[in-house]
XYZ file of C-alpha atoms in Angstrom:
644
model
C -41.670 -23.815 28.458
C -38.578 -24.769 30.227
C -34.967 -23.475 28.914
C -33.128 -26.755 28.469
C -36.408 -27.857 26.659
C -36.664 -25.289 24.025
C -33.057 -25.652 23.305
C -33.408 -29.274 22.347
C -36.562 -28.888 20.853
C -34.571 -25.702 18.590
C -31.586 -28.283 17.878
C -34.571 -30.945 16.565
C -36.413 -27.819 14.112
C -32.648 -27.339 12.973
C -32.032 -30.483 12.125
C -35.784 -31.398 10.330
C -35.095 -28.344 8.115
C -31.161 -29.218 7.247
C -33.101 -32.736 5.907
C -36.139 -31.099 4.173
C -33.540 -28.621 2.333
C -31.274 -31.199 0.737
C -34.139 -33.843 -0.315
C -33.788 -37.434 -0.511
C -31.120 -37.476 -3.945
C -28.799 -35.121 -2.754
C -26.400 -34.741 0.189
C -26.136 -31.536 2.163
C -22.343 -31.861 1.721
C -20.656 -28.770 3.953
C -20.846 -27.738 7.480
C -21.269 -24.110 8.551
C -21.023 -23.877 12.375
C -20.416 -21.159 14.416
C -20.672 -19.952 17.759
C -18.888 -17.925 20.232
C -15.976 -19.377 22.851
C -16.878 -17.920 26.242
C -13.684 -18.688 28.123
C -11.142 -17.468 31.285
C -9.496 -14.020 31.071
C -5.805 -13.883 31.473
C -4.585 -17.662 30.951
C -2.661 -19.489 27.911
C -5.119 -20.282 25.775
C -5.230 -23.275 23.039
C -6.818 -25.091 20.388
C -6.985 -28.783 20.433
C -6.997 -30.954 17.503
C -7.408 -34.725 16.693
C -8.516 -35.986 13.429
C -8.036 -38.708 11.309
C -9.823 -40.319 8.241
C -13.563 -41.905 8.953
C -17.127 -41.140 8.721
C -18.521 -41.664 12.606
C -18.957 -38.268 14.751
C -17.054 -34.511 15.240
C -16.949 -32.853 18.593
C -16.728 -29.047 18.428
C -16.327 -28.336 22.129
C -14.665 -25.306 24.417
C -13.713 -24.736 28.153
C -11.956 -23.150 30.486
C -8.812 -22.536 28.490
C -8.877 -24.915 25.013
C -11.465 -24.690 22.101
C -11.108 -28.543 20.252
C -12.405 -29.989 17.140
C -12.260 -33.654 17.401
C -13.699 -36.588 14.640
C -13.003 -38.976 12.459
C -14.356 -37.346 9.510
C -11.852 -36.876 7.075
C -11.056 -38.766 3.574
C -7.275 -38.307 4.010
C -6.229 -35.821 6.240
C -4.959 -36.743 9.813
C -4.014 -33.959 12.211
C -2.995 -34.197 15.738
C -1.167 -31.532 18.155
C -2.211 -28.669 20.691
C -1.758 -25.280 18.750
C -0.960 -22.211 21.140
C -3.514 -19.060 20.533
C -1.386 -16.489 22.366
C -0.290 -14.558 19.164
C -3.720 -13.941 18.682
C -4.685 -11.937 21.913
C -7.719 -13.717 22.429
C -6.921 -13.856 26.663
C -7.768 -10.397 26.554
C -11.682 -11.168 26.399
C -13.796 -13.544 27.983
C -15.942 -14.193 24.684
C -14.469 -15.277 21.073
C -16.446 -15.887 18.222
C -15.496 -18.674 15.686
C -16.684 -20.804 12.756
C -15.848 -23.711 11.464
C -15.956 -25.020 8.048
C -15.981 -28.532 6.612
C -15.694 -29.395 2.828
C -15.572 -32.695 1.934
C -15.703 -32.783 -1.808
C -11.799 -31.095 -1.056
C -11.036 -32.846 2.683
C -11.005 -29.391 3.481
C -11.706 -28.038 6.974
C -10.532 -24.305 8.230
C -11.485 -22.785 11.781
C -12.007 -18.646 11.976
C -11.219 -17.828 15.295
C -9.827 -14.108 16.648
C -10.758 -12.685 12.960
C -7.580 -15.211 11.925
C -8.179 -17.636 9.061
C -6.407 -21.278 10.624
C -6.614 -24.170 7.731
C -6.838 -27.417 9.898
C -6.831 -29.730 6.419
C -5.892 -28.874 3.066
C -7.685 -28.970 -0.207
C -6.980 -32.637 -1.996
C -8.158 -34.851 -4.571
C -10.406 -37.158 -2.722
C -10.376 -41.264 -3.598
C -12.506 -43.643 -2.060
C -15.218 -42.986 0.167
C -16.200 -39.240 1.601
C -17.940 -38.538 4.713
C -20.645 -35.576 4.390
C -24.398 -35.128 5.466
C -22.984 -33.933 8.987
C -26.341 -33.606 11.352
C -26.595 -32.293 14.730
C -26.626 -34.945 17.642
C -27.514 -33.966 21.037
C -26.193 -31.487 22.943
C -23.951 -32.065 26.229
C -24.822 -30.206 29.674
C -24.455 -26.679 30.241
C -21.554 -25.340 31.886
C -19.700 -21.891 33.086
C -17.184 -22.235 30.059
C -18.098 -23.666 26.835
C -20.049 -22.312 23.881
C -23.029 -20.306 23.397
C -24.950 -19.312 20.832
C -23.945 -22.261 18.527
C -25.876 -22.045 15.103
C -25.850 -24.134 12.089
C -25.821 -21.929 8.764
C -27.296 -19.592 10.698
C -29.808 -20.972 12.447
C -29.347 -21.415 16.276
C -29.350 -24.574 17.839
C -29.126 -23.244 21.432
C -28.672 -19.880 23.105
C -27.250 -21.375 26.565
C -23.188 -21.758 27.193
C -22.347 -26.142 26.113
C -19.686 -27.854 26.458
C -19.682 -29.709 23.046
C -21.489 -29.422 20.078
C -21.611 -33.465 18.349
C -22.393 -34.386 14.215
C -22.612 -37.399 13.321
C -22.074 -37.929 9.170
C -22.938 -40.402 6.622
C -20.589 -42.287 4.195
C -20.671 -41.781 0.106
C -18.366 -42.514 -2.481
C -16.753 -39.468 -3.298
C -16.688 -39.995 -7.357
C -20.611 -40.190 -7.076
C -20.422 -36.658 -4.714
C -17.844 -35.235 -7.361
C -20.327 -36.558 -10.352
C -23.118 -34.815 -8.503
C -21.668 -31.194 -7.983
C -20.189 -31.490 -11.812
C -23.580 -31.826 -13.115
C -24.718 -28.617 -11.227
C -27.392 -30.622 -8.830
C -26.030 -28.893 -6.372
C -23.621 -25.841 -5.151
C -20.782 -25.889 -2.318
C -21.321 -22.295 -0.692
C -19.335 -21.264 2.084
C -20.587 -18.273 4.583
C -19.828 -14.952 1.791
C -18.846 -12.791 5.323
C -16.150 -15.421 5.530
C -14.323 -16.282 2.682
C -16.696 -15.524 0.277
C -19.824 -17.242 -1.777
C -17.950 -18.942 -4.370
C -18.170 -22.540 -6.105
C -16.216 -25.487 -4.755
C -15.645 -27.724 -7.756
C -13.879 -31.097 -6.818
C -10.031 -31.107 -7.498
C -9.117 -33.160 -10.054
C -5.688 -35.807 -9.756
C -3.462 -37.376 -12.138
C -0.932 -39.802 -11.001
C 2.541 -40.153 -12.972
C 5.099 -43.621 -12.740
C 8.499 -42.400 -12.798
C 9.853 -45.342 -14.631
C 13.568 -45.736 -15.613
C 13.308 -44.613 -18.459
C 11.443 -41.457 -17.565
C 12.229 -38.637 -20.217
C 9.712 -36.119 -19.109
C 5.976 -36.349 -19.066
C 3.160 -33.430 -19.653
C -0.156 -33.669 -17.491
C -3.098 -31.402 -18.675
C -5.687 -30.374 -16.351
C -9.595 -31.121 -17.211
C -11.200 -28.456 -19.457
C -13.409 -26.408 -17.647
C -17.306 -26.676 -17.705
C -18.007 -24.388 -20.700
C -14.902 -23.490 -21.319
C -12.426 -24.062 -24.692
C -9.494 -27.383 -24.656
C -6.937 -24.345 -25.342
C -7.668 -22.713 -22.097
C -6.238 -25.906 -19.416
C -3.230 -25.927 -17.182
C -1.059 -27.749 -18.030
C 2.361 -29.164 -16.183
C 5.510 -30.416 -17.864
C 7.608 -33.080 -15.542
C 10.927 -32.844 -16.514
C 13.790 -36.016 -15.849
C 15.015 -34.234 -13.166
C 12.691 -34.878 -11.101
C 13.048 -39.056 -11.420
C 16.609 -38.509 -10.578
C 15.293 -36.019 -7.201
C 13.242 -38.547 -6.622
C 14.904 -41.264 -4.278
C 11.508 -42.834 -2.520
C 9.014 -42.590 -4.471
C 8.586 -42.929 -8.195
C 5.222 -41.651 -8.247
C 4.274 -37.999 -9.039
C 0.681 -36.811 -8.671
C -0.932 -33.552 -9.718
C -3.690 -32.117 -8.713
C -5.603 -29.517 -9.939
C -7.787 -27.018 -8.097
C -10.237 -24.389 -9.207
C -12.096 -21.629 -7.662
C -11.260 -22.181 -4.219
C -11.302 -19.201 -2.210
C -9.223 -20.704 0.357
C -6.432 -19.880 -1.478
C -7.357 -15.792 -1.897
C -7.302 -15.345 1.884
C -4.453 -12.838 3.186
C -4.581 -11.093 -0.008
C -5.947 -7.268 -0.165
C -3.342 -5.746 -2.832
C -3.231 -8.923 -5.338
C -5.609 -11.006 -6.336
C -4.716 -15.214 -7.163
C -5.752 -17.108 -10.363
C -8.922 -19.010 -10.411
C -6.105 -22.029 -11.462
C -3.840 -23.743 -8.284
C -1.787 -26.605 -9.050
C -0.315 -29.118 -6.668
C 2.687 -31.155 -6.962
C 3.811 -33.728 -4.805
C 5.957 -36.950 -4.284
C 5.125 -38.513 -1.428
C 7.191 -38.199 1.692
C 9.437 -36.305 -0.066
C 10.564 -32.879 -0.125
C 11.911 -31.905 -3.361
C 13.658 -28.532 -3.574
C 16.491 -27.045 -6.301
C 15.658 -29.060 -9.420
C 18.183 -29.196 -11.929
C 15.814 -28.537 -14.535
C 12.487 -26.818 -13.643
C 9.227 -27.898 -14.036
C 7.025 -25.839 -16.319
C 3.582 -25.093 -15.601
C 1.259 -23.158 -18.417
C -1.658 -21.199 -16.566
C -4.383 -19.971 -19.290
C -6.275 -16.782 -18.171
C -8.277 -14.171 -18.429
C -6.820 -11.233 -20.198
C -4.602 -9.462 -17.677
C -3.940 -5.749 -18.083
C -0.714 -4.445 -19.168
C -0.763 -1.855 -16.257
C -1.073 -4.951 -13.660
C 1.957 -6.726 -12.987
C 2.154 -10.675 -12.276
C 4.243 -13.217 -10.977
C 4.297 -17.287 -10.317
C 4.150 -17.857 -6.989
C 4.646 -21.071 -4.399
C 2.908 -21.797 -0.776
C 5.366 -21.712 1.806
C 4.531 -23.358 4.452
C 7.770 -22.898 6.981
C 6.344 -19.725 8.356
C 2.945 -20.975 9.384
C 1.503 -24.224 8.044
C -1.700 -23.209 9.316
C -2.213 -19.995 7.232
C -2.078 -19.008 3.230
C 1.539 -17.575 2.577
C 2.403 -17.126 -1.309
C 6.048 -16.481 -2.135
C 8.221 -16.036 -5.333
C 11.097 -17.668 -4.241
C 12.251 -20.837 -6.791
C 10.134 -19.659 -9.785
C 10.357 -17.477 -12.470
C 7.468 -15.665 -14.332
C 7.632 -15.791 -18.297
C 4.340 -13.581 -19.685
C 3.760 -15.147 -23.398
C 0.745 -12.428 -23.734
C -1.941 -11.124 -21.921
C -3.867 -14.734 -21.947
C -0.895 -17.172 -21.120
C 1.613 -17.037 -17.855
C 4.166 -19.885 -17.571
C 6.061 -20.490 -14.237
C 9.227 -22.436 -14.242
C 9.813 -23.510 -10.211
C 12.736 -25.355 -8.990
C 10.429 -27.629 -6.132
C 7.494 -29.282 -5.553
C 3.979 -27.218 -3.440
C 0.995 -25.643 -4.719
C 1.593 -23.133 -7.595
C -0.392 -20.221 -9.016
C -0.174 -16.624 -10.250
C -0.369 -13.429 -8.634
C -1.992 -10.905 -10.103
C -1.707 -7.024 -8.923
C -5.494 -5.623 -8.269
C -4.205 -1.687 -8.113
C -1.601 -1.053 -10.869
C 1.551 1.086 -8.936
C 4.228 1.214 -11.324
C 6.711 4.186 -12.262
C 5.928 6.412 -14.633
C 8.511 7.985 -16.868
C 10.665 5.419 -15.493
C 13.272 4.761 -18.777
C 13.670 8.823 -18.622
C 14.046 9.054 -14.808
C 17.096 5.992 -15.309
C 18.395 7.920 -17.951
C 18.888 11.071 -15.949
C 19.782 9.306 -12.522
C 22.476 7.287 -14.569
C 23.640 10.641 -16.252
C 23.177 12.623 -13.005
C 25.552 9.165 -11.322
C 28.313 9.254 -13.506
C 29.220 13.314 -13.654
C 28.843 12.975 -9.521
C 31.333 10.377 -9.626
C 33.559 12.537 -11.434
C 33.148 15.299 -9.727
C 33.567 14.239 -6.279
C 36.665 13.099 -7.179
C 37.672 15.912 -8.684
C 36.563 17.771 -5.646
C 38.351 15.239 -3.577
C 41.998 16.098 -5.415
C 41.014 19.434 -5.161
C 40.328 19.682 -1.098
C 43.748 17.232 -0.641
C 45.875 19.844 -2.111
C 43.925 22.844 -0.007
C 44.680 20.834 3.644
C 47.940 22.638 4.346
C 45.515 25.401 5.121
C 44.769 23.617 7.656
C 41.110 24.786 7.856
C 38.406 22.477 10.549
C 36.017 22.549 7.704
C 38.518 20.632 5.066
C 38.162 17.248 6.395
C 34.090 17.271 6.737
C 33.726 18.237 3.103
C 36.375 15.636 1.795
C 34.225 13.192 4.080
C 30.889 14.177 2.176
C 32.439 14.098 -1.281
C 34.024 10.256 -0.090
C 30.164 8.993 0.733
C 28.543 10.684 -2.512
C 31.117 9.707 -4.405
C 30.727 5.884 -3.386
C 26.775 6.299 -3.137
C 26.440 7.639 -7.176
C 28.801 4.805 -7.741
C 27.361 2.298 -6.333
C 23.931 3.294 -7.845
C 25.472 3.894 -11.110
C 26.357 -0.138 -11.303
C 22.746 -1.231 -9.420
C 21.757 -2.294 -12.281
C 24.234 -4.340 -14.348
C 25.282 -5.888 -10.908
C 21.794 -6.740 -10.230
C 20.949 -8.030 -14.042
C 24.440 -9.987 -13.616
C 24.723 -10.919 -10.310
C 22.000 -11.997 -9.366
C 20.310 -12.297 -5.868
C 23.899 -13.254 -4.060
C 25.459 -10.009 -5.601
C 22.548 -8.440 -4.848
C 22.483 -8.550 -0.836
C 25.552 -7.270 -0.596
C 25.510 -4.316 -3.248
C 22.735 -3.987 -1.470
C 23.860 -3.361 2.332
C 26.802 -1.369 0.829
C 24.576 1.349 -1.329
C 22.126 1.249 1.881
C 25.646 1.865 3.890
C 26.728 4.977 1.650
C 23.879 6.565 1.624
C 22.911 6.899 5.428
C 27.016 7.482 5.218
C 26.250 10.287 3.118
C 22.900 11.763 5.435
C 24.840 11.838 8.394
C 28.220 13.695 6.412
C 25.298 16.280 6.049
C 24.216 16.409 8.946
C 27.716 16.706 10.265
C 28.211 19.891 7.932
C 24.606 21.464 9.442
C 26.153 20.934 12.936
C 29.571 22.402 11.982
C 27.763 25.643 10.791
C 25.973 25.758 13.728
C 29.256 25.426 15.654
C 30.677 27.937 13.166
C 27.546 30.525 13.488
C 26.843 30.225 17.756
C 30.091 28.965 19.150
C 32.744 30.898 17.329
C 35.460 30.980 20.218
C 35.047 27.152 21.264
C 37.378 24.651 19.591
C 35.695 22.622 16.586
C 36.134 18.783 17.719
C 38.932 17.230 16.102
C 39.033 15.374 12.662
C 38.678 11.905 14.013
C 35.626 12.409 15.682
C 33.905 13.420 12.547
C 35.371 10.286 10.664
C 33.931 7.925 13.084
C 30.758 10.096 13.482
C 30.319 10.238 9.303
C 31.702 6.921 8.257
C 31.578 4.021 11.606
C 27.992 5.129 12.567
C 26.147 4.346 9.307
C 27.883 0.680 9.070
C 25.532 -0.391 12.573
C 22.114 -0.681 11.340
C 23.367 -1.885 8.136
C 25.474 -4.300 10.250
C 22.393 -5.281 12.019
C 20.103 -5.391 9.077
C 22.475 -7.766 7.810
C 22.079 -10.117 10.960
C 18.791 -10.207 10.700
C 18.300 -11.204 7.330
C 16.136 -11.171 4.466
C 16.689 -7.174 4.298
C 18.986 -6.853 0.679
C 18.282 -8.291 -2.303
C 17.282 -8.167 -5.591
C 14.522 -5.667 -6.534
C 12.064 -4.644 -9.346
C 10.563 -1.331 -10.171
C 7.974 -1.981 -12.313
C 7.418 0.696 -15.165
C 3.754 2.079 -16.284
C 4.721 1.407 -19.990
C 5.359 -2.236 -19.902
C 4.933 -3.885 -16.699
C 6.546 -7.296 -17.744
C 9.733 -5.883 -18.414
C 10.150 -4.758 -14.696
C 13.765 -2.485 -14.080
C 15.976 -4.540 -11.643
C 18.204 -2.974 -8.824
C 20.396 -3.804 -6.097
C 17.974 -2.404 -3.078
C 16.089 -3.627 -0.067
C 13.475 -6.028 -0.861
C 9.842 -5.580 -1.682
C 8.549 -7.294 1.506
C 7.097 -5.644 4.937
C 10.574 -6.171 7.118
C 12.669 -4.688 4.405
C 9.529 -1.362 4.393
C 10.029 -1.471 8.132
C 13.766 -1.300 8.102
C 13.560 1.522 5.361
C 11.206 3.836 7.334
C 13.213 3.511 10.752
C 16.367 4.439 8.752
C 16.070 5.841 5.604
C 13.056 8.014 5.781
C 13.661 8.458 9.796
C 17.042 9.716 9.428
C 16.268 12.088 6.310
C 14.026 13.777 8.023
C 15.830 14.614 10.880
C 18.426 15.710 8.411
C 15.979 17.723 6.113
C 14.077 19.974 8.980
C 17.561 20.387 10.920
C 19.107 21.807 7.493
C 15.766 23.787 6.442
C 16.365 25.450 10.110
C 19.941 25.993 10.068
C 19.617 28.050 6.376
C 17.525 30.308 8.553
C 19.476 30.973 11.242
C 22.654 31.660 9.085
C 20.644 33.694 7.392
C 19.090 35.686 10.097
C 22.859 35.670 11.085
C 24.602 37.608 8.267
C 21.328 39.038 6.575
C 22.434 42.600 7.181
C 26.273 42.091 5.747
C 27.340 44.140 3.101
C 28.570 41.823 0.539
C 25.101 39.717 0.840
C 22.948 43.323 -0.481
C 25.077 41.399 -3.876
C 22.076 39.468 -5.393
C 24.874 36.992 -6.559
C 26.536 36.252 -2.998
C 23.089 36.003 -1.407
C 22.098 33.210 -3.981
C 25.753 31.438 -4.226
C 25.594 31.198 -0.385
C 22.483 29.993 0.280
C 22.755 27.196 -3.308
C 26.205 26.282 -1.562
C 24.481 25.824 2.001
C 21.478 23.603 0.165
C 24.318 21.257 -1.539
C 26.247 21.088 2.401
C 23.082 20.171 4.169
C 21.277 18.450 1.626
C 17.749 19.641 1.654
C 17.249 18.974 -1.958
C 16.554 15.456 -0.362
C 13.722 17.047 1.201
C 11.264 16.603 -2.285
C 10.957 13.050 -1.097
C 8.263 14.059 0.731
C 6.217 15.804 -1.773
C 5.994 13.313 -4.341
C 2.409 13.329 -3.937
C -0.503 15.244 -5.863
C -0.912 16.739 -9.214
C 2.728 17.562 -9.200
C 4.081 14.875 -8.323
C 5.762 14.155 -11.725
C 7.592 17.532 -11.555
C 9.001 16.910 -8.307
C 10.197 13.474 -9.101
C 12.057 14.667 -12.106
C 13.185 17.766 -9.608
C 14.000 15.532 -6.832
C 15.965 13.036 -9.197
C 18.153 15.885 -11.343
C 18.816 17.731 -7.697
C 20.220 14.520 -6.034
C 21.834 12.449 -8.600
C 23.925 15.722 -10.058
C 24.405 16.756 -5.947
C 28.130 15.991 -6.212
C 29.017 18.076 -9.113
C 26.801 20.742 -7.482
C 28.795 20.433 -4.400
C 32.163 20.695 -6.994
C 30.767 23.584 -8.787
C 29.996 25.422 -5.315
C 33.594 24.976 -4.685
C 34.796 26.018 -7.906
C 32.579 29.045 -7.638
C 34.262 30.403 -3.941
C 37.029 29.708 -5.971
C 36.179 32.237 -8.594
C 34.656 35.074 -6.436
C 38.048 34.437 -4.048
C 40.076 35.460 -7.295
C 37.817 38.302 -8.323
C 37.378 39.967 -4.972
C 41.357 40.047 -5.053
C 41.376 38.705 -1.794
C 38.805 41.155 -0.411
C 36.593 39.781 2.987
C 34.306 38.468 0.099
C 37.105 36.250 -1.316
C 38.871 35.464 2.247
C 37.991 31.771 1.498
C 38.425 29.222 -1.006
C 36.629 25.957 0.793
C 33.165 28.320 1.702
C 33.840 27.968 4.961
C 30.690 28.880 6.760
C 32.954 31.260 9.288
C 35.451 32.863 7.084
C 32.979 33.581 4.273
C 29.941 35.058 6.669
C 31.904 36.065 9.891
C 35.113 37.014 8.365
C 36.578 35.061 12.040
C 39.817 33.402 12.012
C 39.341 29.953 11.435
C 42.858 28.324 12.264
C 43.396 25.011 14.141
């Protein structure tokens, strides 16, 4: 049998068993197509699409360097424009494999292409008349470039590389396609490897007249089949949004269920069965006086999993799910009931988390960091009067430790207020508490870091002049301030932020921090995290040198000395810090509460150090044990001048 005849005669089998499996009463409503896009390596590539509202014929078709899905299928949507694939790296490759998925009972069509999920036309409520029973029409000619292997749920239509794959569809009135799915004659399945094998049931629209007069209206969503009256969204329209209103006067909600469009993009959290849609039309409707209040009933939702209301945004990509927080605010009245209260008009739903992360013991841990905060403060300043009045020593080491008692000082402060300023303040307080704490405590890192290179300077260069004051200054206080600086330009960094504890997860702790989103992670593990680790493994190796160094000294056979000196050094160089990274295992509750006494009582540490030299100074009578009363590395170990 000849090629090109046993791939038309395979199109006709498809298309005789597509109209034995639906039967005479019932319409074979979506489209499952794939195939695979065997195009040019190494130029632009693009996807071309033009469609507007009609029942006549879709073109799926592919070349050299554009894939395009072309038809007047659609009940409302209408979408035309050339969308650029390069983000996707599909030049790479002279094959790409794609689907394509049509729903009409929600006007909803989505192309997989490069394993990315692009929504061509969103889910609506559908009036009027609905174009479905798609069936395959005949292929065009076979070409270098095109697509091969195109199959209809599964079933191939041809093997060989076409230039266009045609359907033409059939017209229906989409209340009787809606009555026919709601009395279960039939399912909506999309491919389960896709977007998984869940029911499409249609959305469901209410339209609301603005009149004068408005004073608020409430819109309840249909009860689900089989399930209880109590259980239905429900929307209230407040009178601000007639007076927002300056086109239109006409509201509409619409009501969606089930639709696993919405889930895609989401690995961590897991959206409501329940998305509403508000809209004016051509209108965008942002920063409502008064919010509108939407009721989502649920299934009962763990205590240990947190939730929040969430928007679609589409100013990032319009083409792809993205769920935000911004303009609503979650109120939890129980396990069963979520209300959101947002500020504009999109789709709305609920996030739920799938894997419970919050903090444990995370009232205690607040309790000590606050306590731990406060005596810092005091102490740093303390320390501070206390190294002013020891300058006319004129020791190299004075103006380092006054610079690491200014930026832990400022750092427990700053974290001391995180809280109120964030519970008070709000988001706009927020970003720039924010940026400062972020500032003081990279300030703070590098005044560490300064003090393990001044020991080293102390320990190995002991003849060679100590750079001067100023240097350290700009080194500990002007270098921090340019990623923040930056961080700050690029925006979207600082912010408000929750820590959610493990006893009550609606009750979430707010701070003054970087955000919970993947730029603000980024920009904490290239700074934060990057430059503690330098700082940790430099100090960890510097407390071994200085103590190979001065191991064999007299005074350090003293079981007292050897621990005072090598406590002091830890508070200097700030290894404490280092517990960060071992907050993992069966012991990781013991090194949080370690980690968090250690760091948040590190400047009355440092002030007890001093006050300690202080002491042994006195009692050694100013022996070479007492020679010092800052702990300078070189007079206390070396017993060298150490004079400017």
């Amino acid at each position: 049998m000849e090629p090109r005849l046993r791939d038309n005669l395979g199109g006709v089998l498809v298309f005789v068993v597509l109209l034995l499996s639906t039967g005479s009463s019932e319409n074979d409503k979506d489209v499952d197509f794939c195939g695979t896009w065997r195009h040019e390596m190494g130029v632009a590539l693009s996807l071309n699409v033009s469609l507007s509202p009609g029942c006549t014929v879709m073109s799926i078709s592919a070349g050299q360097s554009s894939l395009s899905v072309v038809g007047r299928i659609t009940a409302q949507c209408s979408r035309s424009e050339v969308i650029p694939l390069e983000r996707l790296g599909l030049d790479s490759e002279e094959e790409t494999p794609f689907c394509l998925y049509w729903e009409p009972l929600l006007d909803q069509l989505k192309l997989q292409v490069g394993g990315e999920n692009l929504t061509l036309c969103w889910p609506a409520s559908l009036k009027g008349s609905c174009c479905t029973d798609l069936s395959h029409d005949a292929n065009t000619p076979e070409a270098r470039y095109g697509i091969v292997n195109g199959a209809v749920k599964s079933d191939l239509i041809a093997g060989r590389i076409m230039t266009a794959y045609n359907f033409n569809g059939g017209s229906i009135d989409c209340k009787a396609l809606c009555d026919q799915e709601n009395q279960g004659s039939s399912q909506v399945n999309i491919n389960s490897s896709a977007v998984g094998n869940m029911e499409h049931p249609c959305a469901r629209s209410f339209e609301v007249d603005m009149k004068e007069d408005f004073r608020g209206y409430n819109v309840t969503a249909p009860a689900a089949k089989g399930a209880p009256a109590e259980s239905r969204t429900t929307v209230h329209l407040p009178p601000a949004l007639k007076r927002a209103a300056k086109k239109s006067s006409k509201v509409v909600c619409t009501f969606f269920r089930n639709n696993s469009l919405f889930q895609e993009g989401h690995k961590e959290v897991r959206v409501l069965d329940d998305v509403v849609e508000i809209t004016v039309e051509n209108e965008v409707i942002a920063d409502l006086s008064e919010p509108i209040r939407i009721g989502f009933h649920h299934e009962v939702i763990p205590k240990l999993h947190s939730r929040k209301c969430v928007s679609w945004d589409n100013r990032k990509d319009p083409l792809q799910v993205n769920w935000l927080d911004d303009g609503c605010e979650t109120r939890q009245k129980g396990g069963k009931h979520t209300e959101c209260l947002c500020n504009h008009l999109t789709y709305f739903t609920v996030l739920v988390q799938m894997e419970p992360r919050p903090v444990r013991h995370l009232l205690a841990l607040s309790v000590i960091t606050s306590l731990g905060c406060a005596v810092s403060v005091i102490s740093c300043v303390a320390l501070i009067v206390y190294l002013c009045r020891k300058r006319r020593c004129k020791e190299q080491s004075i103006p380092i430790h006054l610079g690491l008692a200014a930026a832990l000082g400022l750092l427990n402060l700053l974290f001391f207020f995180t809280g109120v300023l964030a519970n008070v303040g709000g988001e706009g307080v927020c970003v720039w508490v924010g940026a400062g704490l972020h500032y003081a405590l990279l300030s703070s890192f590098t005044w560490m870091g300064v003090e393990v290179f001044h020991t080293f300077w102390l320990v190995y260069m002991v003849f060679s002049p100590s750079p001067k004051p100023y240097v350290w200054n700009l080194v500990g206080f002007a270098l921090p301030a340019l990623p923040v600086i930056i961080l700050a330009a690029v925006g979207d960094i600082y912010g408000l932020r929750e820590v959610v504890p493990s006893d009550d997860v609606s009750d979430p702790y707010l701070m003054c921090w970087m955000k919970n989103t993947h730029k603000a992670l980024l920009a904490h593990y290239f700074t934060n995290m990057t430059v503690l680790a330098v700082l940790v493994s430099s100090g960890v190796v510097m407390l071994f040198l200085v103590y190979r160094q001065i191991r064999t000294r007299d005074e350090w056979r003293q079981n007292r000395v050897a621990f005072l000196s090598i406590w002091g050094l830890s508070c200097l160089f700030g290894t404490s810090w280092g517990l960060t990274f071992l907050d993992f295992g069966p012991l990781s509750d013991v090194v949080l509460f370690l980690s968090c006494i250690l760091n948040s009582f590190q400047g009355f540490f440092l002030m007890l150090r001093f006050y300690m030299l202080d002491w042994m100074r006195k009692q050694a009578g100013g022996s070479a044990l007492g020679s010092t009363s800052t702990g300078s590395t070189r007079q206390h170990m070396l017993q060298a001048q150490e004079k400017s």
